[in-house]
CSV table of C-alpha atoms in Angstrom, one decimal:
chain,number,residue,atom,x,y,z
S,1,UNK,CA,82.4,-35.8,23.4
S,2,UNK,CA,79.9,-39.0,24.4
S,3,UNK,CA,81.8,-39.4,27.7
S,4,UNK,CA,81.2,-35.8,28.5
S,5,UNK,CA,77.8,-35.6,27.7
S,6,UNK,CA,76.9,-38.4,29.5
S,7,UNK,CA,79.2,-37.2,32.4
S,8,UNK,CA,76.8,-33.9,32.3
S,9,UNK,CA,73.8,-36.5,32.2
S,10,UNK,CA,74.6,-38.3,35.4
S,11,UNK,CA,75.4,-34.9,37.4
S,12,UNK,CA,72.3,-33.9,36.2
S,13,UNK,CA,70.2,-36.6,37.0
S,14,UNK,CA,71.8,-36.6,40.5
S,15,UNK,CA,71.1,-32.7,41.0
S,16,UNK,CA,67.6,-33.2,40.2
S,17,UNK,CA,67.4,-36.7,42.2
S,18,UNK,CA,68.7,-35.1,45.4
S,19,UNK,CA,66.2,-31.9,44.8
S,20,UNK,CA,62.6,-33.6,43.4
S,21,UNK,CA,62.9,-37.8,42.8
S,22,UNK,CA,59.2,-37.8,41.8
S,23,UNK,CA,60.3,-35.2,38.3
S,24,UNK,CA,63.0,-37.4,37.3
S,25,UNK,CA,60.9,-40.6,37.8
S,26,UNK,CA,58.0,-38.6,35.4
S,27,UNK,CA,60.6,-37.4,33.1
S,28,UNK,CA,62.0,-40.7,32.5
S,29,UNK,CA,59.5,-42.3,31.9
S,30,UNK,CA,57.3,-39.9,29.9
S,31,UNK,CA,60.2,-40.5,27.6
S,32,UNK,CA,60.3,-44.0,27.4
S,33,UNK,CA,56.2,-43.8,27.3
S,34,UNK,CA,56.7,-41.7,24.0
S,35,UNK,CA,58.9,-44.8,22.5
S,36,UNK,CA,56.8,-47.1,23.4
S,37,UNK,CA,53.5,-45.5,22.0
S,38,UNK,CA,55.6,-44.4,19.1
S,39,UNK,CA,56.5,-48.3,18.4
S,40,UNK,CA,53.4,-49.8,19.8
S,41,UNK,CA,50.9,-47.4,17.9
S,42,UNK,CA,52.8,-47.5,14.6
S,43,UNK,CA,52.3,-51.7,14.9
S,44,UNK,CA,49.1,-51.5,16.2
S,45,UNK,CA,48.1,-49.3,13.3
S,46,UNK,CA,49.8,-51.4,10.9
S,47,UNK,CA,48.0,-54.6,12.4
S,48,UNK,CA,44.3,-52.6,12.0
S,49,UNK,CA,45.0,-51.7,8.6
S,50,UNK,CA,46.2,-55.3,7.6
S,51,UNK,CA,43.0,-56.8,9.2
S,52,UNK,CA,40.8,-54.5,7.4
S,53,UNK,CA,42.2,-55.5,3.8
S,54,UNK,CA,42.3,-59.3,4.7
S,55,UNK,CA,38.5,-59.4,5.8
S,56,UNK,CA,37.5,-57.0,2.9
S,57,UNK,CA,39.1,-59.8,0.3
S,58,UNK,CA,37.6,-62.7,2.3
S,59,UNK,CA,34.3,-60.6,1.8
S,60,UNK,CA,34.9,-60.3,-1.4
S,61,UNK,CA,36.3,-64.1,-2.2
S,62,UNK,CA,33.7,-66.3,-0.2
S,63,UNK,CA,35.4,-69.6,-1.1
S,64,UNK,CA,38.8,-68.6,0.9
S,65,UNK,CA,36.7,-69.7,3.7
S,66,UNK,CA,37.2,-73.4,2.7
S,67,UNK,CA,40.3,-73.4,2.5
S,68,UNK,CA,40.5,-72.7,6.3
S,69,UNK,CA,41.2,-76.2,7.4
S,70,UNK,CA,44.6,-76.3,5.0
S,71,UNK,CA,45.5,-72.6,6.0
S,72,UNK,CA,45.1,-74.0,9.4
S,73,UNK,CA,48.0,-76.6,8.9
S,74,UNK,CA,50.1,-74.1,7.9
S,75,UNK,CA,49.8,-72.0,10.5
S,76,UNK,CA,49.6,-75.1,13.0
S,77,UNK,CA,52.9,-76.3,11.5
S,78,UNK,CA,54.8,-72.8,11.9
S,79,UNK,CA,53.8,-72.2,15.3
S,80,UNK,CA,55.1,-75.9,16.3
S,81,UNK,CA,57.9,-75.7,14.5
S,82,UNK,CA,59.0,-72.6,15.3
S,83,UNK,CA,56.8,-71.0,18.1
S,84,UNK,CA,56.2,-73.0,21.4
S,85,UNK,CA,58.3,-70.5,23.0
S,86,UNK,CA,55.8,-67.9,22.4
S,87,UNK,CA,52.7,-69.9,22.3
S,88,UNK,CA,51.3,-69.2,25.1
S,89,UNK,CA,50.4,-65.6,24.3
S,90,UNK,CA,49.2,-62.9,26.4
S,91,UNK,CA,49.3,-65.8,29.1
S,92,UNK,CA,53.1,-65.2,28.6
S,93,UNK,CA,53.5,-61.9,29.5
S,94,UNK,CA,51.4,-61.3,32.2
S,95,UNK,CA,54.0,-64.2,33.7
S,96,UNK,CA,56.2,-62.5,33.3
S,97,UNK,CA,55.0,-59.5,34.6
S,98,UNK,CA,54.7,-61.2,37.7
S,99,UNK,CA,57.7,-63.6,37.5
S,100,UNK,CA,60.0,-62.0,35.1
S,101,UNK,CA,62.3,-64.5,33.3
S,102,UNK,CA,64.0,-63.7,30.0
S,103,UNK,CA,63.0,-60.6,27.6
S,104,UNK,CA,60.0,-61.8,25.6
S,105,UNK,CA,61.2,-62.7,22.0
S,106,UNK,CA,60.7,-59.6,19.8
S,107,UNK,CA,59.0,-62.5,17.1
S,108,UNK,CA,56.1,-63.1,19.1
S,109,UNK,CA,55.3,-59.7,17.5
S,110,UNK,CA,55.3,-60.7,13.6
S,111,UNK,CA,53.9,-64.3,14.5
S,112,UNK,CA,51.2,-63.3,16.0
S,113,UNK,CA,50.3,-60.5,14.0
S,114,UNK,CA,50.6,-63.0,10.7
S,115,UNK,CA,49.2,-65.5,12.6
S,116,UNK,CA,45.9,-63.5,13.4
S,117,UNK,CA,45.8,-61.9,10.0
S,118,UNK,CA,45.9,-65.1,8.1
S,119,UNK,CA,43.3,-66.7,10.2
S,120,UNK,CA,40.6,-63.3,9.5
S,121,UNK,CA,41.7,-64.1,5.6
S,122,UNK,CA,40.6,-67.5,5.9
S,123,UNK,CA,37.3,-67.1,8.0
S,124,UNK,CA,38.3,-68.0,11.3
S,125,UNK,CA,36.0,-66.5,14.3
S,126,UNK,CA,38.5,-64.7,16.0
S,127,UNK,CA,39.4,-60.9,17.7
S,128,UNK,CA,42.3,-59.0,17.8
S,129,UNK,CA,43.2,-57.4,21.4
S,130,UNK,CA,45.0,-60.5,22.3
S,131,UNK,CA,47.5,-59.6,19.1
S,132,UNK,CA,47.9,-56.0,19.7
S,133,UNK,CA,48.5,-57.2,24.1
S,134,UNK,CA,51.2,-59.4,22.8
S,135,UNK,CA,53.2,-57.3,19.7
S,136,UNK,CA,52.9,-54.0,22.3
S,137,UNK,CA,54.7,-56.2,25.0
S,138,UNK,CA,57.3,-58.1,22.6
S,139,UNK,CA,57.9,-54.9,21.1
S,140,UNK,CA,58.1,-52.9,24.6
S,141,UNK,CA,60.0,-55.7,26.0
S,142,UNK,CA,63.1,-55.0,24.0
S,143,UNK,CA,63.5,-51.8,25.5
S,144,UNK,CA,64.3,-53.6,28.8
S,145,UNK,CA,67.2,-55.0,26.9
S,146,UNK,CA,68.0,-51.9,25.5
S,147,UNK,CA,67.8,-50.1,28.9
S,148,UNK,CA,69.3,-52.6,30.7
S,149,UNK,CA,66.1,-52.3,32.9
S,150,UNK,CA,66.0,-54.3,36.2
S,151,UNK,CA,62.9,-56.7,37.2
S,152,UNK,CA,60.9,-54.1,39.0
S,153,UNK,CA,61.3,-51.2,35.7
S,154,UNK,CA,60.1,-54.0,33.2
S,155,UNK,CA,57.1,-54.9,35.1
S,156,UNK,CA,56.7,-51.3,34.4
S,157,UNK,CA,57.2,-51.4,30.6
S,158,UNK,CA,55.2,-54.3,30.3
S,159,UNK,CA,52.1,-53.5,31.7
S,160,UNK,CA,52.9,-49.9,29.6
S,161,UNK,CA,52.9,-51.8,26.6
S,162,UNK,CA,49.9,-53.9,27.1
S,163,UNK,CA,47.9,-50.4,28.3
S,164,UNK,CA,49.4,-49.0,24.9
S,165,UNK,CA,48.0,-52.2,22.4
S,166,UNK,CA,44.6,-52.3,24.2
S,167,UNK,CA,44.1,-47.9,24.0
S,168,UNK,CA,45.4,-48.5,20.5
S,169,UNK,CA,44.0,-50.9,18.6
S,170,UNK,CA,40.6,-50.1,20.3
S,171,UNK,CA,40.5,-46.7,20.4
S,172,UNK,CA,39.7,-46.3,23.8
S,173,UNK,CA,43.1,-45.2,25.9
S,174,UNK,CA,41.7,-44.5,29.2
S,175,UNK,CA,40.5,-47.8,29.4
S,176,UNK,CA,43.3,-48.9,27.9
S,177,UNK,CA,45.6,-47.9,31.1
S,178,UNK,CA,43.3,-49.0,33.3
S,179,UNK,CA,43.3,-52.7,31.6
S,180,UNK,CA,47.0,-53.0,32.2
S,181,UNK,CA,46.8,-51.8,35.9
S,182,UNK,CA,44.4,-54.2,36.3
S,183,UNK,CA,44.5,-57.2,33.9
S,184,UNK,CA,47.4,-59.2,35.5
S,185,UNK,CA,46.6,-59.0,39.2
S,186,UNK,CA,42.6,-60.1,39.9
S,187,UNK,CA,40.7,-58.2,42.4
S,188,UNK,CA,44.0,-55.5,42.7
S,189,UNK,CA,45.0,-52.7,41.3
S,190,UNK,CA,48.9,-51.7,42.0
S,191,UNK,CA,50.1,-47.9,41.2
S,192,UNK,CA,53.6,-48.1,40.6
S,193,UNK,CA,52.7,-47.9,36.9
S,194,UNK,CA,49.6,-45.6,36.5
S,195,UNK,CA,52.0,-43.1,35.1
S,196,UNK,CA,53.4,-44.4,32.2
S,197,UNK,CA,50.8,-46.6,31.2
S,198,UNK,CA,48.1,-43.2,30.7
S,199,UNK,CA,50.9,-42.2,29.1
S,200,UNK,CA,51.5,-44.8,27.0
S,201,UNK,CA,47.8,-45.9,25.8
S,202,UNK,CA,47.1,-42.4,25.0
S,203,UNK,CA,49.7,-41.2,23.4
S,204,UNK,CA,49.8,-44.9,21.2
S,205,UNK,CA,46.0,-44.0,20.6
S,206,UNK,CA,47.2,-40.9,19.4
S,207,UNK,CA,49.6,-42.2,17.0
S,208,UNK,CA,47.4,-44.8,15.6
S,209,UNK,CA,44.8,-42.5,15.1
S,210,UNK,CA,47.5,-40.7,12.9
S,211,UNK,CA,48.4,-43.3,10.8
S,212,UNK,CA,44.2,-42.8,9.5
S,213,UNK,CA,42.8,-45.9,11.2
S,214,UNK,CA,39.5,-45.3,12.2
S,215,UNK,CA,36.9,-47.0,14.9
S,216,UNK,CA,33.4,-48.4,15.0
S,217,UNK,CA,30.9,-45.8,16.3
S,218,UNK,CA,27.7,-47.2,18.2
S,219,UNK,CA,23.9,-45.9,18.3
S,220,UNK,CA,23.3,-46.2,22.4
S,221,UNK,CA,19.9,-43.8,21.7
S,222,UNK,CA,17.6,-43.2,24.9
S,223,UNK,CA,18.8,-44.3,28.5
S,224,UNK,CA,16.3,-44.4,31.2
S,225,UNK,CA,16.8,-42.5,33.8
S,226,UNK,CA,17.9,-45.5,36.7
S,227,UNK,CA,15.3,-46.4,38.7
S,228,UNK,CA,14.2,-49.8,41.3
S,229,UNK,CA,13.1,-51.9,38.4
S,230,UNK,CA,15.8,-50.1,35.9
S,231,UNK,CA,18.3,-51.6,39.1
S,232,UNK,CA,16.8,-55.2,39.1
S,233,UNK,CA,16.9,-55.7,35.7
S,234,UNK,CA,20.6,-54.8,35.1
S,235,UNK,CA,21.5,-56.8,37.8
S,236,UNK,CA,19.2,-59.7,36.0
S,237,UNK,CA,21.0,-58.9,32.9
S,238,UNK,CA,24.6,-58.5,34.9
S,239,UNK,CA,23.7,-62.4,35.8
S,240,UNK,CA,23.1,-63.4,32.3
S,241,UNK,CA,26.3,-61.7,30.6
S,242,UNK,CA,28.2,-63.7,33.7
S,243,UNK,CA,27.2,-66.8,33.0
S,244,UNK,CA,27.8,-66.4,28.8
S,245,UNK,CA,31.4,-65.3,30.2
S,246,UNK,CA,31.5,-68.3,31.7
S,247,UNK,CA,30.1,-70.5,29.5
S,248,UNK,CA,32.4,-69.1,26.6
S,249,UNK,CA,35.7,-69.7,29.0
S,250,UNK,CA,34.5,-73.3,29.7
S,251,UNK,CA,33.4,-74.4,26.5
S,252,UNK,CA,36.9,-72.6,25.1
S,253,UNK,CA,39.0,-74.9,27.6
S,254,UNK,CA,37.1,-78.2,27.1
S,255,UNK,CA,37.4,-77.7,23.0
S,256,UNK,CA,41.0,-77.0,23.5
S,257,UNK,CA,41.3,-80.4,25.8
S,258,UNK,CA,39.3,-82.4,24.0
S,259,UNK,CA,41.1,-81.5,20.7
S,260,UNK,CA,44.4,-82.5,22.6
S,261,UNK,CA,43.3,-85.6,23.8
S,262,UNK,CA,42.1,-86.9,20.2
S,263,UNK,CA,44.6,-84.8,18.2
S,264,UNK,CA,48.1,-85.9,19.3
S,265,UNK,CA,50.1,-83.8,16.6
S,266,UNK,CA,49.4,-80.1,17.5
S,267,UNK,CA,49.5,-78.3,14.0
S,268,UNK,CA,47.1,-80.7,12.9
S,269,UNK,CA,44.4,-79.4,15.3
S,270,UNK,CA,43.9,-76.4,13.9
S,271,UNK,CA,43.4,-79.0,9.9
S,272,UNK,CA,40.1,-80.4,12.3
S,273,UNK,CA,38.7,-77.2,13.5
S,274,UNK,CA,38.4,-75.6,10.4
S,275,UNK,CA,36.5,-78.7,8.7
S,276,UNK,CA,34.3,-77.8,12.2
S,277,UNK,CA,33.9,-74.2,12.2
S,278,UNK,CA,33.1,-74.5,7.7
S,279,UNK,CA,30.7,-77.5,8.6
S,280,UNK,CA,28.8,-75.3,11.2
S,281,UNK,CA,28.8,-72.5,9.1
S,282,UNK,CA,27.7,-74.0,6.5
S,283,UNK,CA,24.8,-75.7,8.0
S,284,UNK,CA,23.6,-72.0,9.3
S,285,UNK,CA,23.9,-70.7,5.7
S,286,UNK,CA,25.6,-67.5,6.5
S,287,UNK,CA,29.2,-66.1,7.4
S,288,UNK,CA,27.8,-63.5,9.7
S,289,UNK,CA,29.6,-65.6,12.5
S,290,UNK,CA,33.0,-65.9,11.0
S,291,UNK,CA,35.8,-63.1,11.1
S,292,UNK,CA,35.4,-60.3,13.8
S,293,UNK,CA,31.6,-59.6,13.1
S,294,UNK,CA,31.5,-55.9,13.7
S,295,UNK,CA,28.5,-55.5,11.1
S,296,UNK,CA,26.6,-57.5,13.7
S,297,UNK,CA,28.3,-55.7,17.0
S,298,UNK,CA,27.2,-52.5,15.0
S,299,UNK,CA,23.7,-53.6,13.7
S,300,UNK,CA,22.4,-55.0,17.5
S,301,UNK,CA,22.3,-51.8,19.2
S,302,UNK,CA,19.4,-50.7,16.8
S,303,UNK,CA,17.9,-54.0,15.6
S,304,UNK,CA,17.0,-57.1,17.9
S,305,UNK,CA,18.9,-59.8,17.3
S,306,UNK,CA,17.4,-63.6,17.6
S,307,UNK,CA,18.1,-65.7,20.6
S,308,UNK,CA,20.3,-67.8,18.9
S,309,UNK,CA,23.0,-65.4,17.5
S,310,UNK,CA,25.1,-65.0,20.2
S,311,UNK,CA,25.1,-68.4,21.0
S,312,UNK,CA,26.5,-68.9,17.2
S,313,UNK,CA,29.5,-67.1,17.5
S,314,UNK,CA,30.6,-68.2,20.9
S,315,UNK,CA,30.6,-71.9,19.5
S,316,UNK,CA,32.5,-70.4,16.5
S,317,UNK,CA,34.9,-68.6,18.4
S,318,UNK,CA,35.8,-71.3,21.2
S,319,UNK,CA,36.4,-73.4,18.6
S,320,UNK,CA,38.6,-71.4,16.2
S,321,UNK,CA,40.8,-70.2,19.3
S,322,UNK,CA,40.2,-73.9,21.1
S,323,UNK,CA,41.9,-75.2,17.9
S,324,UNK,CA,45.3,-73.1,18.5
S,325,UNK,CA,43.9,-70.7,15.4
S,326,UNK,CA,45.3,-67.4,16.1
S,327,UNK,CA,43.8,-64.0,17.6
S,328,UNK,CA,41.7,-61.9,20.7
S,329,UNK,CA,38.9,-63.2,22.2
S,330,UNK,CA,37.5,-59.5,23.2
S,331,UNK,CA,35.7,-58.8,20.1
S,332,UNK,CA,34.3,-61.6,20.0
S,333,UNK,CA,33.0,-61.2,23.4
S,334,UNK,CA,31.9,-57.9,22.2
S,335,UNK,CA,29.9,-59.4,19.9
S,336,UNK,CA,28.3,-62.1,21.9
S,337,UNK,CA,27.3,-59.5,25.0
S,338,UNK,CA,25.9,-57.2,22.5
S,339,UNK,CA,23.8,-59.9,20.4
S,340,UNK,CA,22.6,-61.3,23.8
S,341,UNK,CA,21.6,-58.0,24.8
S,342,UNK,CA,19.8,-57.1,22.1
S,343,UNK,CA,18.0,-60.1,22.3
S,344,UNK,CA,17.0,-59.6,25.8
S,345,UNK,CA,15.2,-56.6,24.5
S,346,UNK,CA,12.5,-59.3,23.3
S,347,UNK,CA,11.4,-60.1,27.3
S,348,UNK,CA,12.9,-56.5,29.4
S,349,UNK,CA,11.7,-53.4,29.3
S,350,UNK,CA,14.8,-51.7,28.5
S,351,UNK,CA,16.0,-50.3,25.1
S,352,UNK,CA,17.6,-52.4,22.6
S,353,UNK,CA,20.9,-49.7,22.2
S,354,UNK,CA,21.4,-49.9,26.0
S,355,UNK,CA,21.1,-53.8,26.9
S,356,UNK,CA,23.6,-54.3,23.8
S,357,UNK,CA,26.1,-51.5,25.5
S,358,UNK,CA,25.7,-53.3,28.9
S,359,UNK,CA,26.4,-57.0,26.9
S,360,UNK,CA,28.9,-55.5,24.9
S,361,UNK,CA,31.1,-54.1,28.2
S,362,UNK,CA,29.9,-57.0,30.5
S,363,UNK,CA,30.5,-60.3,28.9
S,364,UNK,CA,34.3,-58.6,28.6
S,365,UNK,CA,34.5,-57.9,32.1
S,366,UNK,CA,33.5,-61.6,33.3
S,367,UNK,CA,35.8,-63.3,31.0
S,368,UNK,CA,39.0,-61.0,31.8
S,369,UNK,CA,38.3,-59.9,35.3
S,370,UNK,CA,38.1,-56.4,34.7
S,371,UNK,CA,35.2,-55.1,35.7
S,372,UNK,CA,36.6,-51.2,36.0
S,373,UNK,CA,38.3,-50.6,32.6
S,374,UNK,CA,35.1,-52.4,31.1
S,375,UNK,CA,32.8,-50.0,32.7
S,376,UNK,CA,35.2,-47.2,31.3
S,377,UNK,CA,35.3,-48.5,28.6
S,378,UNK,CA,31.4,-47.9,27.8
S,379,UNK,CA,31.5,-44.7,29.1
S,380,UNK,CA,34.7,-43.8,26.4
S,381,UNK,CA,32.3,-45.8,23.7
S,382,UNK,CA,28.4,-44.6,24.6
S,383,UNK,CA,28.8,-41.5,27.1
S,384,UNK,CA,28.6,-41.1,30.5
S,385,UNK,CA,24.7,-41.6,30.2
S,386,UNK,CA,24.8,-44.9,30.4
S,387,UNK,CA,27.8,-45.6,33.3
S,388,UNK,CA,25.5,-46.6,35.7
S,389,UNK,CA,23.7,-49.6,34.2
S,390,UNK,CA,27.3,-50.9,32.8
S,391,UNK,CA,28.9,-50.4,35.8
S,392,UNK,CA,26.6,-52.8,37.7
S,393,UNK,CA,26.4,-54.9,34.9
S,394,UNK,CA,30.0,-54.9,35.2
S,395,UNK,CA,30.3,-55.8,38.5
S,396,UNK,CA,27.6,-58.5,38.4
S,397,UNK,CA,29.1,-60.3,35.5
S,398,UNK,CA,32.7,-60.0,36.8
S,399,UNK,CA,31.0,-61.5,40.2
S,400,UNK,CA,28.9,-64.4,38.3
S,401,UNK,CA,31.9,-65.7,36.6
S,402,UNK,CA,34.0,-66.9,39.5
S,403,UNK,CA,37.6,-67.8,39.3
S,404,UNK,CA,37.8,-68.2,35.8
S,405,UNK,CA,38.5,-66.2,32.6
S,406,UNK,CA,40.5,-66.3,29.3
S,407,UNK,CA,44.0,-65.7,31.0
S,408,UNK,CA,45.0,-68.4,32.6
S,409,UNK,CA,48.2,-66.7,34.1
S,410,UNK,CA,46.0,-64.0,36.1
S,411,UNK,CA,46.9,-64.1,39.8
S,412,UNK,CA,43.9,-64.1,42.0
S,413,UNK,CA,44.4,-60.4,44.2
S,414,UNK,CA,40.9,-60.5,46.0
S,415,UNK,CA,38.6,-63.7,46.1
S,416,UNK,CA,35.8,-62.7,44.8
S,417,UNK,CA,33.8,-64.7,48.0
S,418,UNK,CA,34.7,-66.0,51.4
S,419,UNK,CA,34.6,-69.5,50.2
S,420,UNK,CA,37.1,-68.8,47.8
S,421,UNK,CA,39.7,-67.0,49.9
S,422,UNK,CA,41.9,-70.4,50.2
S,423,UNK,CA,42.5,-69.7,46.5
S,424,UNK,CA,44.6,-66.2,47.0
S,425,UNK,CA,47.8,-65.8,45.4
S,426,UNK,CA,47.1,-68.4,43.1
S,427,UNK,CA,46.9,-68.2,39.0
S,428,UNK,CA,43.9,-68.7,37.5
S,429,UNK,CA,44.7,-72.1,36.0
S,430,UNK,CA,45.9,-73.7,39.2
S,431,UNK,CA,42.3,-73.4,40.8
């Protein structure tokens, strides 16, 4: 009976191959899309809802935050012990969407979901798109096995799978596609998968969203219509949210080094950048800075944050992530572009709700190099009202920052100038 109905499968498949390729490429992998959104959404919802409770009962229980520095040993010791395959992260599997080696192991998925979890419980300054990236593409991975997929199919799924964790656990799928067409590949975007990975983030949005998890909603208020001076200032602005991109990348990588050269046993790293990040804190007197901060994110497009606040939580969050704790950087970088932004309020004569929206999109778009899904992004979080101003903020930051950002693995497509072309073709971390 199996034989048979596969035997009616393969004449199928041929029938419809010879007669339209392009509906039995669609078909295919609208199916596999559904699997993948199905399993990716379900995690990511599961990973939104765990996150939620854990920084509720730090909220609640104040004095878990110092025991951060022992809750960092742990988690230093079971990553070393058991995890330097997967350490490297999303750095990992956007390798291996460009040189794929061996199917991701399917544990990256409950490590790093733990991982991230128990570093929000303990007060760690951390985000969470780098854990839905890597459970979406150690979970979509498998299907490769599964499928017996060749190289060029699970390039596919995995950029799928990242499109599916980012439109998930953000809530925003069309920008979610867009980040895994262009996340792994600098300065290109490549079409082979814009298919299944709309399919993917939106349908993984979808299912999330039915599991009752719910996003953060943002005042933008009045935007200006855009005008000469509107122009000049957002590309002022666009300059400032580049160089805080930068700056957070670059203080990030020196922590991390620096803590390597001093620290020779790796779990122990984390022990001594948790007795940093409670020190810090607890000279500033507040935990505002610690967790994901999304009271903060919220709060800046409608009150004017001080100078210093974004400066706070970039220290706080290069060192937590410098220090091999566990999580995203993107919300955090939400948080610093909006608190900058809303600080800038104080000296340009914009609105408070719309530098915070360009800050919020543009520090993101210099640090990952993607300047498109960040500006769609803004326009899925605040309405098309404001695309213009974040698009050049965008564009500027994404300029401003060079050839840098948080992954490491990214391949440089385009140089971003003429005296950079030289570096084409190379990853990020060999410039």
């Amino acid at each position: 009976m199996q034989k048979n109905l596969y035997s009616s499968y393969s004449l199928a498949r041929k029938f419809i191959l010879s007669k339209q390729p392009a509906l039995l490429s669609i078909l295919e992998w609208l199916l596999l899309s559904m699997v993948i959104a199905i399993c990716v959404g379900s995690a990511c919802a599961f990973f939104l809802i765990s996150l939620e409770y854990a920084t509720d009962f730090r909220n609640a229980h104040e004095w878990l935050i110092y025991l951060l520095p022992l809750a960092g040993i742990l988690l230093g010791y079971v990553f070393y012990r058991w995890g330097k395959e997967i350490a490297p992260g999303n750095n990992l599997v956007i390798s291996n969407i460009h040189k794929p080696k061996k199917i991701i192991p399917f544990r990256l998925a409950p490590f790093i979901l733990g991982g991230t979890v128990f570093t929000h419980l303990f007060g760690g300054s951390a985000g969470r798109e780098g854990t839905a990236i890597q459970m979406a593409a150690a979970i979509s991975d498998q299907l490769s096995r599964v499928f017996k997929l060749s190289k060029y199919n699970r390039r596919i799924v995995l950029i799928s799978g990242m499109s599916a964790g980012f439109g998930a656990v953000f809530g925003t799928p069309f920008a979610g596609a867009i980040f895994g067409l262009e996340v792994y590949h600098m300065g290109k975007i490549k079409y082979n998968a814009i298919f299944p990975a709309f399919a993917s983030s939106f349908m993984a949005d979808y299912v999330t969203k039915s599991y009752g998890v719910s996003h953060s909603h943002y005042i933008l208020g009045l935007v200006p219509d855009m005008n000469l001076q509107a122009l000049l200032i957002t590309i002022l602005v666009g300059i400032c949210f580049g160089l805080a991109s930068l700056s957070f990348i670059k203080l990030t990588t020196s922590y991390s080094k620096i803590s390597s050269k001093f620290i020779k046993k790796a779990y122990m790293r984390p022990f001594f950048g948790g007795l940093l990040i409670i020190a810090i804190a607890g000279l500033l007197g507040t935990t505002k800075y610690l967790g994901l901060g999304l009271p903060t994110i919220v709060e800046s497009f409608t009150v004017q944050q001080a100078p210093y606040v974004f400066f706070f939580k970039l220290l706080l969050t290069a060192i937590t992530l410098g220090a091999g704790f566990k999580g995203g950087e993107v919300t955090p970088l939400f948080f610093i572009g909006a608190a900058l932004g809303s600080a800038l309020s104080l000296f340009l004569p914009l609105p408070v709700g719309l530098l915070a929206a360009m800050g919020f999109v543009a520090v993101f778009a210099g640090a990952s190099n993607t300047p498109l899904a960040s500006s769609i992004m803004a326009i899925e979080l605040f309405g098309i009202a404001c695309s213009p101003y974040v698009a050049i903020a965008c564009i500027v930051a994404y300029l401003i920052s060079g050839h840098h950002g948080i992954y490491s693995s990214q391949v440089i497509g385009d140089a971003k100038s003429v005296t950079k072309l030289r570096e084409t073709g190379r990853t990020l971390g060999e410039v």
